[in-house]
């Protein structure tokens, strides 16, 4: 029996994630899925994301049934087992026999010698699974490494940490911003939860529309869009985006102030090329490393530092990150961010504004980096995020029913937790240079 296209895609993606540190959401949209029907792609997505979210309890089930540690299993066998267990334990409409057979076939494609082992372990689990209900097995707290949840509990409290973990296990909404109203009838939109100009796609595949293919629609989380608005740019500003790739916020800034002069920085040549393709030709893309002195004689009115980070605010979109991170990664990335933001701040003109943001919930990133930046230069001061959010609300940039501003701020910073407004988790500090 050949493996079905959906399971073949799911298996290939899980192998890439495991062996080459790939990102599942990129891989699911890559050429690996070319030619598949929408239904097959949806099932593959459900299996991949489910396996990555529920990896810890799934691995416990496998370990018990196989009577050996999962770390000792060959990668194709383990991925096939995870797919099989997820379908049996977490999906209600797949007969166990199909879940077992498909996984055996997937493992066989990689190495025929693995088929017997995968078959034996999954059949054992199938016998045990018959009378276990799905809701008995899904505790959101089991779906994240314990050390990560402990950090969130210590920082935000137990309820907020659990709510964030629960959101990480949901399919996140597809938020967009569009420069056209002309979308086909099968695309059903709902208003944004934060931004008046944003929409959420509630039905239809926006990535297949002409408007998306023509670059008139951008898929971008609403909290991520809001970061660009925190700069409150003016028409003829000089704007520096020091960590610009893949270009979502830079493109939004350009849409807000098309006459502003935009410089977008990215060190890796391939990502710089991607930026050039995605940004308008008037933007200057500079291949430079922002941890070093930046090669500009200009002083900028607005500087954005949307820094590389742990990404712990984006686990609903990128579930694999939770298993890759190590407890000291936040410290390492905070060092990198401090180097970038300190150099970028040198390019900020007196009276200008810098926004430093991360899609992370960790305290070393975010507040820790801001403390070090402010200590490094007495001319830099923190602007209250509540003040800027109130100004954006008065200007009609935020939706009328935006969550109360005190729920979007903490200690003068912008801070939103995953799911608090159906967005990723983000942190931002707004900083000005004294005249
Ligand atoms: C969070 S992403 C930025 C996302 C982007 N602002 C957007 O909205 O599409 C961080 C980016 O920083 C880039 N980066 C990593 N190291 C860097 C460095 N030393 N200097 C500048 N950019 C860097 C990464 O390639 C990555 O694209």
CSV table of C-alpha atoms and ligand atoms in Angstrom, one decimal:
chain,number,residue,atom,x,y,z
A,1,UNK,CA,0.0,0.0,0.0
A,2,UNK,CA,1.6,3.4,-0.9
A,3,UNK,CA,1.6,6.0,1.8
A,4,UNK,CA,-1.0,8.7,1.3
A,5,UNK,CA,0.1,12.2,0.1
A,6,UNK,CA,-0.9,13.8,3.3
A,7,UNK,CA,1.1,11.4,5.5
A,8,UNK,CA,4.1,11.5,3.1
A,9,UNK,CA,4.2,15.3,3.4
A,10,UNK,CA,3.8,15.2,7.2
A,11,UNK,CA,6.6,12.6,7.5
A,12,UNK,CA,9.0,14.6,5.3
A,13,UNK,CA,8.3,17.8,7.2
A,14,UNK,CA,8.8,16.2,10.6
A,15,UNK,CA,12.1,14.6,9.4
A,16,UNK,CA,13.3,18.1,8.2
A,17,UNK,CA,12.3,19.7,11.5
A,18,UNK,CA,14.1,17.0,13.5
A,19,UNK,CA,17.3,16.6,11.4
A,20,UNK,CA,17.8,20.0,9.8
A,21,UNK,CA,16.2,22.4,12.3
A,22,UNK,CA,13.6,23.3,9.7
A,23,UNK,CA,10.5,25.3,10.6
A,24,UNK,CA,7.3,23.3,10.1
A,25,UNK,CA,5.1,26.2,8.9
A,26,UNK,CA,7.7,27.2,6.2
A,27,UNK,CA,8.2,23.5,5.1
A,28,UNK,CA,4.4,22.9,4.9
A,29,UNK,CA,4.2,25.8,2.4
A,30,UNK,CA,7.3,24.7,0.5
A,31,UNK,CA,7.7,22.7,-2.6
A,32,UNK,CA,7.4,19.5,-0.5
A,33,UNK,CA,3.7,19.9,-0.7
A,34,UNK,CA,3.5,20.8,-4.4
A,35,UNK,CA,0.5,19.4,-6.2
A,36,UNK,CA,-1.4,18.3,-3.0
A,37,UNK,CA,-5.1,19.0,-2.6
A,38,UNK,CA,-6.2,21.5,0.0
A,39,UNK,CA,-7.6,18.6,2.1
A,40,UNK,CA,-4.3,16.7,2.0
A,41,UNK,CA,-2.3,19.8,3.0
A,42,UNK,CA,-4.8,20.5,5.8
A,43,UNK,CA,-4.4,17.0,7.2
A,44,UNK,CA,-0.6,17.1,6.9
A,45,UNK,CA,-0.6,20.4,8.8
A,46,UNK,CA,-2.8,19.0,11.5
A,47,UNK,CA,-0.6,16.0,12.0
A,48,UNK,CA,2.7,17.9,11.9
A,49,UNK,CA,1.6,20.7,14.2
A,50,UNK,CA,-0.2,18.2,16.5
A,51,UNK,CA,2.9,16.1,16.8
A,52,UNK,CA,5.1,19.1,17.5
A,53,UNK,CA,2.7,20.5,20.2
A,54,UNK,CA,2.1,17.2,22.0
A,55,UNK,CA,5.5,15.7,21.5
A,56,UNK,CA,6.2,15.1,25.3
A,57,UNK,CA,3.1,13.1,26.1
A,58,UNK,CA,3.3,11.3,22.8
A,59,UNK,CA,6.9,10.3,23.5
A,60,UNK,CA,5.9,8.9,26.9
A,61,UNK,CA,3.3,6.7,25.3
A,62,UNK,CA,5.9,5.5,22.7
A,63,UNK,CA,8.5,4.9,25.3
A,64,UNK,CA,6.2,2.8,27.5
A,65,UNK,CA,5.0,0.7,24.6
A,66,UNK,CA,8.4,0.2,23.1
A,67,UNK,CA,10.1,-0.3,26.4
A,68,UNK,CA,13.1,1.7,25.3
A,69,UNK,CA,14.1,5.4,25.3
A,70,UNK,CA,12.9,7.5,22.3
A,71,UNK,CA,16.4,9.0,22.1
A,72,UNK,CA,17.7,5.6,21.1
A,73,UNK,CA,15.3,5.2,18.2
A,74,UNK,CA,16.2,5.8,14.5
A,75,UNK,CA,14.8,9.2,13.4
A,76,UNK,CA,12.4,7.8,10.7
A,77,UNK,CA,11.0,5.3,13.1
A,78,UNK,CA,10.4,7.9,15.8
A,79,UNK,CA,8.7,10.3,13.5
A,80,UNK,CA,6.5,7.6,12.1
A,81,UNK,CA,5.5,6.5,15.6
A,82,UNK,CA,4.8,10.1,16.7
A,83,UNK,CA,2.5,10.5,13.6
A,84,UNK,CA,0.7,7.3,14.4
A,85,UNK,CA,0.2,8.0,18.1
A,86,UNK,CA,-1.0,11.6,17.4
A,87,UNK,CA,-3.7,10.3,14.9
A,88,UNK,CA,-4.9,7.6,17.3
A,89,UNK,CA,-4.9,9.7,20.5
A,90,UNK,CA,-5.7,13.2,19.4
A,91,UNK,CA,-7.8,12.9,16.2
A,92,UNK,CA,-11.2,11.4,16.3
A,93,UNK,CA,-11.9,10.7,12.7
A,94,UNK,CA,-9.0,8.5,11.7
A,95,UNK,CA,-9.5,4.7,12.2
A,96,UNK,CA,-6.5,3.3,14.2
A,97,UNK,CA,-5.8,0.7,11.5
A,98,UNK,CA,-5.2,3.6,9.0
A,99,UNK,CA,-3.0,5.5,11.5
A,100,UNK,CA,-0.9,2.4,12.0
A,101,UNK,CA,-0.7,1.3,8.3
A,102,UNK,CA,0.2,4.8,7.1
A,103,UNK,CA,3.0,5.2,9.6
A,104,UNK,CA,4.4,1.8,8.8
A,105,UNK,CA,4.5,2.7,5.1
A,106,UNK,CA,6.1,6.1,5.8
A,107,UNK,CA,8.8,4.5,7.9
A,108,UNK,CA,9.3,1.8,5.1
A,109,UNK,CA,10.0,4.5,2.6
A,110,UNK,CA,12.9,5.8,4.7
A,111,UNK,CA,14.2,2.3,5.7
A,112,UNK,CA,12.3,-0.9,5.1
A,113,UNK,CA,14.0,-2.5,8.1
A,114,UNK,CA,12.1,-0.1,10.4
A,115,UNK,CA,8.6,-1.3,9.3
A,116,UNK,CA,8.4,-4.3,11.7
A,117,UNK,CA,9.3,-2.2,14.8
A,118,UNK,CA,6.9,0.6,14.0
A,119,UNK,CA,4.1,-1.8,13.3
A,120,UNK,CA,4.6,-3.7,16.5
A,121,UNK,CA,4.8,-0.6,18.7
A,122,UNK,CA,1.8,1.1,17.1
A,123,UNK,CA,-0.4,-2.1,17.3
A,124,UNK,CA,0.4,-2.3,21.0
A,125,UNK,CA,-0.6,1.3,21.5
A,126,UNK,CA,-3.8,0.8,19.3
A,127,UNK,CA,-4.9,-2.0,21.6
A,128,UNK,CA,-4.5,0.3,24.7
A,129,UNK,CA,-6.0,3.3,23.0
A,130,UNK,CA,-9.4,1.8,22.1
A,131,UNK,CA,-11.1,3.2,25.3
A,132,UNK,CA,-9.1,6.3,26.2
A,133,UNK,CA,-11.0,9.5,25.4
A,134,UNK,CA,-9.2,12.4,23.8
A,135,UNK,CA,-10.0,15.0,26.5
A,136,UNK,CA,-8.4,12.8,29.1
A,137,UNK,CA,-5.1,13.3,27.4
A,138,UNK,CA,-4.8,16.9,26.6
A,139,UNK,CA,-3.5,19.0,29.5
A,140,UNK,CA,-1.8,22.1,28.1
A,141,UNK,CA,0.8,22.1,30.8
A,142,UNK,CA,2.1,18.8,29.4
A,143,UNK,CA,2.7,20.4,26.0
A,144,UNK,CA,5.7,22.6,27.0
A,145,UNK,CA,9.0,21.8,28.6
A,146,UNK,CA,8.6,22.2,32.4
A,147,UNK,CA,11.5,24.7,32.7
A,148,UNK,CA,9.8,27.1,30.2
A,149,UNK,CA,6.4,27.0,31.9
A,150,UNK,CA,8.1,27.6,35.3
A,151,UNK,CA,9.7,30.7,33.9
A,152,UNK,CA,6.4,32.1,32.6
A,153,UNK,CA,4.7,31.2,35.9
A,154,UNK,CA,7.3,33.1,37.9
A,155,UNK,CA,7.1,36.1,35.6
A,156,UNK,CA,3.4,36.4,34.7
A,157,UNK,CA,1.6,34.1,37.3
A,158,UNK,CA,0.2,30.6,37.0
A,159,UNK,CA,-3.1,31.5,35.2
A,160,UNK,CA,-1.5,33.7,32.6
A,161,UNK,CA,1.2,31.1,31.9
A,162,UNK,CA,-1.5,28.4,31.5
A,163,UNK,CA,-3.5,30.6,29.2
A,164,UNK,CA,-0.4,31.3,27.0
A,165,UNK,CA,0.3,27.5,26.9
A,166,UNK,CA,-3.3,26.8,25.9
A,167,UNK,CA,-3.1,29.4,23.1
A,168,UNK,CA,0.2,27.8,21.9
A,169,UNK,CA,-1.8,24.6,21.2
A,170,UNK,CA,-4.4,26.3,19.1
A,171,UNK,CA,-4.4,27.1,15.4
A,172,UNK,CA,-3.5,30.8,15.4
A,173,UNK,CA,-5.7,33.1,13.3
A,174,UNK,CA,-4.5,34.3,9.9
A,175,UNK,CA,-4.2,38.1,10.3
A,176,UNK,CA,-3.6,40.2,7.3
A,177,UNK,CA,-3.2,43.8,6.2
A,178,UNK,CA,-4.2,44.6,2.7
A,179,UNK,CA,-3.9,47.5,0.3
A,180,UNK,CA,-6.9,46.4,-1.7
A,181,UNK,CA,-10.5,45.6,-0.9
A,182,UNK,CA,-10.8,43.4,-4.0
A,183,UNK,CA,-10.8,39.9,-2.5
A,184,UNK,CA,-12.7,37.0,-3.9
A,185,UNK,CA,-16.1,36.1,-2.3
A,186,UNK,CA,-14.8,32.8,-0.8
A,187,UNK,CA,-12.5,34.8,1.5
A,188,UNK,CA,-14.5,35.7,4.6
A,189,UNK,CA,-12.9,38.3,6.9
A,190,UNK,CA,-13.5,39.5,10.4
A,191,UNK,CA,-12.3,42.8,12.0
A,192,UNK,CA,-8.9,43.0,13.7
A,193,UNK,CA,-8.6,42.6,17.5
A,194,UNK,CA,-6.0,45.3,17.9
A,195,UNK,CA,-5.7,47.3,14.7
A,196,UNK,CA,-8.5,49.1,12.7
A,197,UNK,CA,-6.7,48.3,9.4
A,198,UNK,CA,-6.1,44.6,10.1
A,199,UNK,CA,-8.4,41.8,9.3
A,200,UNK,CA,-8.6,38.1,10.3
A,201,UNK,CA,-9.3,35.5,7.7
A,202,UNK,CA,-12.1,33.3,9.0
A,203,UNK,CA,-12.7,31.3,5.8
A,204,UNK,CA,-10.7,30.6,2.6
A,205,UNK,CA,-7.1,30.3,1.6
A,206,UNK,CA,-5.8,33.9,1.3
A,207,UNK,CA,-2.4,32.7,-0.1
A,208,UNK,CA,-4.1,31.5,-3.3
A,209,UNK,CA,-5.7,34.8,-4.1
A,210,UNK,CA,-4.5,37.1,-6.9
A,211,UNK,CA,-4.2,40.0,-4.4
A,212,UNK,CA,-1.8,38.0,-2.2
A,213,UNK,CA,0.2,36.8,-5.2
A,214,UNK,CA,0.4,40.4,-6.4
A,215,UNK,CA,1.7,41.6,-3.0
A,216,UNK,CA,-1.4,43.5,-2.1
A,217,UNK,CA,-2.1,41.4,1.0
A,218,UNK,CA,0.4,40.6,3.7
A,219,UNK,CA,-0.1,37.8,6.2
A,220,UNK,CA,1.2,39.3,9.5
A,221,UNK,CA,0.3,38.8,13.1
A,222,UNK,CA,-1.5,41.8,14.5
A,223,UNK,CA,0.9,42.3,17.4
A,224,UNK,CA,3.7,42.3,14.9
A,225,UNK,CA,1.9,44.9,12.9
A,226,UNK,CA,1.4,47.0,16.0
A,227,UNK,CA,5.1,47.2,16.6
A,228,UNK,CA,5.6,49.2,13.4
A,229,UNK,CA,2.9,51.6,14.5
A,230,UNK,CA,4.7,52.2,17.8
A,231,UNK,CA,7.3,54.2,15.9
A,232,UNK,CA,4.5,56.7,14.9
A,233,UNK,CA,6.6,57.7,11.8
A,234,UNK,CA,6.1,61.0,10.0
A,235,UNK,CA,5.8,61.5,6.2
A,236,UNK,CA,9.4,62.5,5.4
A,237,UNK,CA,11.3,60.7,8.2
A,238,UNK,CA,14.5,58.8,7.7
A,239,UNK,CA,13.8,55.3,9.0
A,240,UNK,CA,16.3,52.6,9.9
A,241,UNK,CA,15.1,49.0,10.3
A,242,UNK,CA,18.2,47.4,11.8
A,243,UNK,CA,16.9,43.7,11.7
A,244,UNK,CA,14.6,44.0,8.7
A,245,UNK,CA,14.3,40.5,7.1
A,246,UNK,CA,11.9,39.1,6.0
A,247,UNK,CA,10.5,42.6,5.8
A,248,UNK,CA,7.0,42.5,7.3
A,249,UNK,CA,7.4,45.6,9.5
A,250,UNK,CA,9.6,47.5,7.0
A,251,UNK,CA,6.9,47.0,4.3
A,252,UNK,CA,4.2,48.2,6.7
A,253,UNK,CA,6.2,51.2,7.6
A,254,UNK,CA,6.6,52.0,3.9
A,255,UNK,CA,2.8,51.6,3.5
A,256,UNK,CA,2.3,54.1,6.4
A,257,UNK,CA,4.7,56.7,5.1
A,258,UNK,CA,5.6,56.0,1.5
A,259,UNK,CA,7.7,59.2,1.1
A,260,UNK,CA,9.9,58.3,4.1
A,261,UNK,CA,13.5,57.3,3.3
A,262,UNK,CA,13.9,53.7,4.4
A,263,UNK,CA,17.1,51.8,5.1
A,264,UNK,CA,16.7,48.1,5.8
A,265,UNK,CA,19.6,46.0,7.3
A,266,UNK,CA,20.2,42.3,7.2
A,267,UNK,CA,23.6,40.6,7.4
A,268,UNK,CA,23.0,37.3,5.5
A,269,UNK,CA,23.2,37.8,1.7
A,270,UNK,CA,20.3,35.4,1.0
A,271,UNK,CA,18.0,37.1,3.4
A,272,UNK,CA,19.1,40.5,2.1
A,273,UNK,CA,18.1,39.4,-1.4
A,274,UNK,CA,14.7,38.3,-0.1
A,275,UNK,CA,14.3,41.7,1.5
A,276,UNK,CA,15.1,43.4,-1.8
A,277,UNK,CA,12.4,41.4,-3.5
A,278,UNK,CA,9.8,42.1,-0.9
A,279,UNK,CA,10.4,45.8,-0.3
A,280,UNK,CA,9.7,48.6,-2.7
A,281,UNK,CA,12.7,49.6,-4.9
A,282,UNK,CA,13.0,53.0,-3.1
A,283,UNK,CA,14.1,51.1,0.1
A,284,UNK,CA,17.8,50.8,0.5
A,285,UNK,CA,18.7,47.3,1.6
A,286,UNK,CA,22.1,47.1,3.2
A,287,UNK,CA,23.9,43.8,3.9
A,288,UNK,CA,25.5,44.6,7.3
A,289,UNK,CA,25.9,43.1,10.7
A,290,UNK,CA,24.1,45.4,13.3
A,291,UNK,CA,26.2,44.0,16.2
A,292,UNK,CA,29.0,46.2,14.8
A,293,UNK,CA,29.3,49.9,14.0
A,294,UNK,CA,26.8,50.6,11.2
A,295,UNK,CA,28.0,52.1,8.0
A,296,UNK,CA,25.8,55.2,7.9
A,297,UNK,CA,26.6,58.9,8.1
A,298,UNK,CA,22.9,59.7,8.4
A,299,UNK,CA,21.1,60.2,11.7
A,300,UNK,CA,17.7,58.6,11.6
A,301,UNK,CA,14.4,60.0,12.9
A,302,UNK,CA,13.0,56.5,13.6
A,303,UNK,CA,14.9,53.3,14.3
A,304,UNK,CA,13.4,49.8,14.6
A,305,UNK,CA,15.2,47.0,16.2
A,306,UNK,CA,13.0,43.9,15.9
A,307,UNK,CA,15.7,41.7,17.2
A,308,UNK,CA,16.5,38.0,16.7
A,309,UNK,CA,15.1,36.2,19.8
A,310,UNK,CA,14.0,33.0,21.3
A,311,UNK,CA,10.6,33.4,19.8
A,312,UNK,CA,8.7,32.1,22.8
A,313,UNK,CA,5.8,34.3,22.0
A,314,UNK,CA,5.2,32.5,18.7
A,315,UNK,CA,4.9,28.9,19.8
A,316,UNK,CA,1.4,28.5,18.3
A,317,UNK,CA,2.9,29.2,14.9
A,318,UNK,CA,6.3,27.6,15.5
A,319,UNK,CA,5.6,24.7,17.9
A,320,UNK,CA,9.0,23.1,17.3
A,321,UNK,CA,10.9,26.0,19.0
A,322,UNK,CA,9.8,24.8,22.5
A,323,UNK,CA,11.8,21.6,22.1
A,324,UNK,CA,14.8,23.3,20.6
A,325,UNK,CA,15.3,26.0,23.2
A,326,UNK,CA,17.7,25.5,26.1
A,327,UNK,CA,17.3,27.4,29.4
A,328,UNK,CA,20.3,29.6,28.7
A,329,UNK,CA,19.3,30.6,25.1
A,330,UNK,CA,17.5,33.7,26.4
A,331,UNK,CA,20.8,34.9,28.0
A,332,UNK,CA,22.8,34.3,24.8
A,333,UNK,CA,20.2,36.1,22.6
A,334,UNK,CA,19.9,39.0,25.1
A,335,UNK,CA,23.7,39.5,24.6
A,336,UNK,CA,23.2,39.6,20.8
A,337,UNK,CA,20.2,42.0,21.1
A,338,UNK,CA,22.1,44.3,23.4
A,339,UNK,CA,24.9,44.6,20.9
A,340,UNK,CA,22.5,45.3,18.1
A,341,UNK,CA,20.3,47.8,19.9
A,342,UNK,CA,23.3,49.7,21.3
A,343,UNK,CA,24.8,50.1,17.8
A,344,UNK,CA,21.5,51.0,16.3
A,345,UNK,CA,20.8,53.6,18.9
A,346,UNK,CA,24.0,55.5,17.9
A,347,UNK,CA,22.3,56.2,14.6
A,348,UNK,CA,19.2,57.8,16.3
A,349,UNK,CA,19.1,61.6,16.0
A,350,UNK,CA,18.5,63.8,19.1
A,351,UNK,CA,14.7,63.9,19.5
A,352,UNK,CA,14.3,60.7,17.5
A,353,UNK,CA,12.5,57.5,18.5
A,354,UNK,CA,13.7,53.9,18.6
A,355,UNK,CA,11.5,50.9,19.1
A,356,UNK,CA,13.2,47.7,20.3
A,357,UNK,CA,10.9,44.6,20.1
A,358,UNK,CA,11.1,40.8,20.5
A,359,UNK,CA,8.5,38.1,20.1
A,360,UNK,CA,9.8,36.6,23.3
A,361,UNK,CA,8.3,36.2,26.8
A,362,UNK,CA,11.7,35.9,28.5
A,363,UNK,CA,12.9,38.6,31.0
A,364,UNK,CA,16.6,38.5,29.9
A,365,UNK,CA,15.4,39.6,26.5
A,366,UNK,CA,13.0,42.5,26.6
A,367,UNK,CA,13.3,44.3,30.0
A,368,UNK,CA,16.9,43.0,30.6
A,369,UNK,CA,18.2,44.4,27.3
A,370,UNK,CA,16.4,47.7,27.8
A,371,UNK,CA,18.0,48.2,31.2
A,372,UNK,CA,21.5,47.7,29.7
A,373,UNK,CA,20.8,50.0,26.8
A,374,UNK,CA,19.5,52.8,29.0
A,375,UNK,CA,22.5,52.4,31.4
A,376,UNK,CA,24.9,52.7,28.4
A,377,UNK,CA,23.7,56.1,27.3
A,378,UNK,CA,22.2,58.8,29.6
A,379,UNK,CA,20.7,60.6,26.6
A,380,UNK,CA,18.3,57.7,26.0
A,381,UNK,CA,15.0,57.6,27.9
A,382,UNK,CA,12.0,55.3,28.0
A,383,UNK,CA,8.7,56.6,26.6
A,384,UNK,CA,5.6,55.2,28.3
A,385,UNK,CA,4.1,52.6,26.0
A,386,UNK,CA,0.7,53.4,27.5
A,387,UNK,CA,1.1,57.0,26.3
A,388,UNK,CA,1.9,55.9,22.8
A,389,UNK,CA,-0.9,53.3,22.7
A,390,UNK,CA,-3.4,56.0,23.9
A,391,UNK,CA,-2.2,58.3,21.2
A,392,UNK,CA,-2.7,55.5,18.6
A,393,UNK,CA,-6.2,54.9,20.0
A,394,UNK,CA,-7.1,58.6,19.7
A,395,UNK,CA,-5.8,58.5,16.1
A,396,UNK,CA,-8.1,55.6,15.2
A,397,UNK,CA,-5.2,53.2,14.6
A,398,UNK,CA,-6.4,50.8,17.3
A,399,UNK,CA,-9.9,49.2,17.2
A,400,UNK,CA,-12.5,50.8,19.5
A,401,UNK,CA,-12.8,47.6,21.5
A,402,UNK,CA,-9.0,47.1,22.0
A,403,UNK,CA,-8.2,45.4,25.3
A,404,UNK,CA,-7.6,47.9,28.2
A,405,UNK,CA,-4.2,49.6,27.8
A,406,UNK,CA,-3.1,48.4,31.2
A,407,UNK,CA,-3.5,44.8,30.0
A,408,UNK,CA,-1.1,45.6,27.1
A,409,UNK,CA,1.6,47.3,29.1
A,410,UNK,CA,3.9,46.4,32.0
A,411,UNK,CA,6.5,48.7,33.7
A,412,UNK,CA,6.3,51.2,30.9
A,413,UNK,CA,6.7,48.6,28.1
A,414,UNK,CA,4.3,47.2,25.6
A,415,UNK,CA,3.8,43.5,26.6
A,416,UNK,CA,1.2,41.2,25.2
A,417,UNK,CA,1.0,37.5,26.0
A,418,UNK,CA,0.1,34.9,23.3
A,419,UNK,CA,-3.7,34.7,22.9
A,420,UNK,CA,-4.5,37.8,25.1
A,421,UNK,CA,-5.9,39.3,21.9
A,422,UNK,CA,-5.5,36.3,19.5
A,423,UNK,CA,-2.0,37.4,18.6
A,424,UNK,CA,1.5,36.2,19.2
A,425,UNK,CA,3.3,37.3,22.4
A,426,UNK,CA,5.4,40.5,21.9
A,427,UNK,CA,7.5,42.9,24.0
A,428,UNK,CA,8.4,46.4,22.9
A,429,UNK,CA,10.2,49.4,24.5
A,430,UNK,CA,9.9,52.9,23.0
A,431,UNK,CA,13.0,54.9,23.6
A,432,UNK,CA,13.8,58.5,22.7
A,433,UNK,CA,17.2,60.4,22.5
A,434,UNK,CA,17.2,63.6,24.4
A,435,UNK,CA,17.9,66.8,22.3
B,1,LIG,C1,12.6,38.9,14.3
B,1,LIG,S1,13.4,38.9,12.8
B,1,LIG,C2,13.0,40.4,12.1
B,1,LIG,C3,11.6,40.4,11.5
B,1,LIG,C4,11.3,41.6,10.6
B,1,LIG,N1,11.5,42.8,11.4
B,1,LIG,C5,9.9,41.5,10.1
B,1,LIG,O1,9.0,42.1,10.6
B,1,LIG,O2,9.7,40.8,9.1
B,1,LIG,C6,15.1,39.2,13.2
B,1,LIG,C7,16.0,39.3,12.0
B,1,LIG,O3,17.3,39.8,12.5
B,1,LIG,C8,18.2,39.2,11.6
B,1,LIG,N2,19.5,39.3,12.2
B,1,LIG,C9,20.2,38.3,12.9
B,1,LIG,N3,21.4,38.8,13.3
B,1,LIG,C10,21.5,40.1,12.9
B,1,LIG,C11,22.5,41.0,13.0
B,1,LIG,N4,23.7,40.8,13.6
B,1,LIG,N5,22.3,42.3,12.4
B,1,LIG,C12,21.1,42.5,11.8
B,1,LIG,N6,20.1,41.6,11.7
B,1,LIG,C13,20.3,40.4,12.2
B,1,LIG,C14,17.7,37.8,11.3
B,1,LIG,O4,18.2,37.4,10.0
B,1,LIG,C15,16.2,38.0,11.3
B,1,LIG,O5,15.8,38.2,10.0
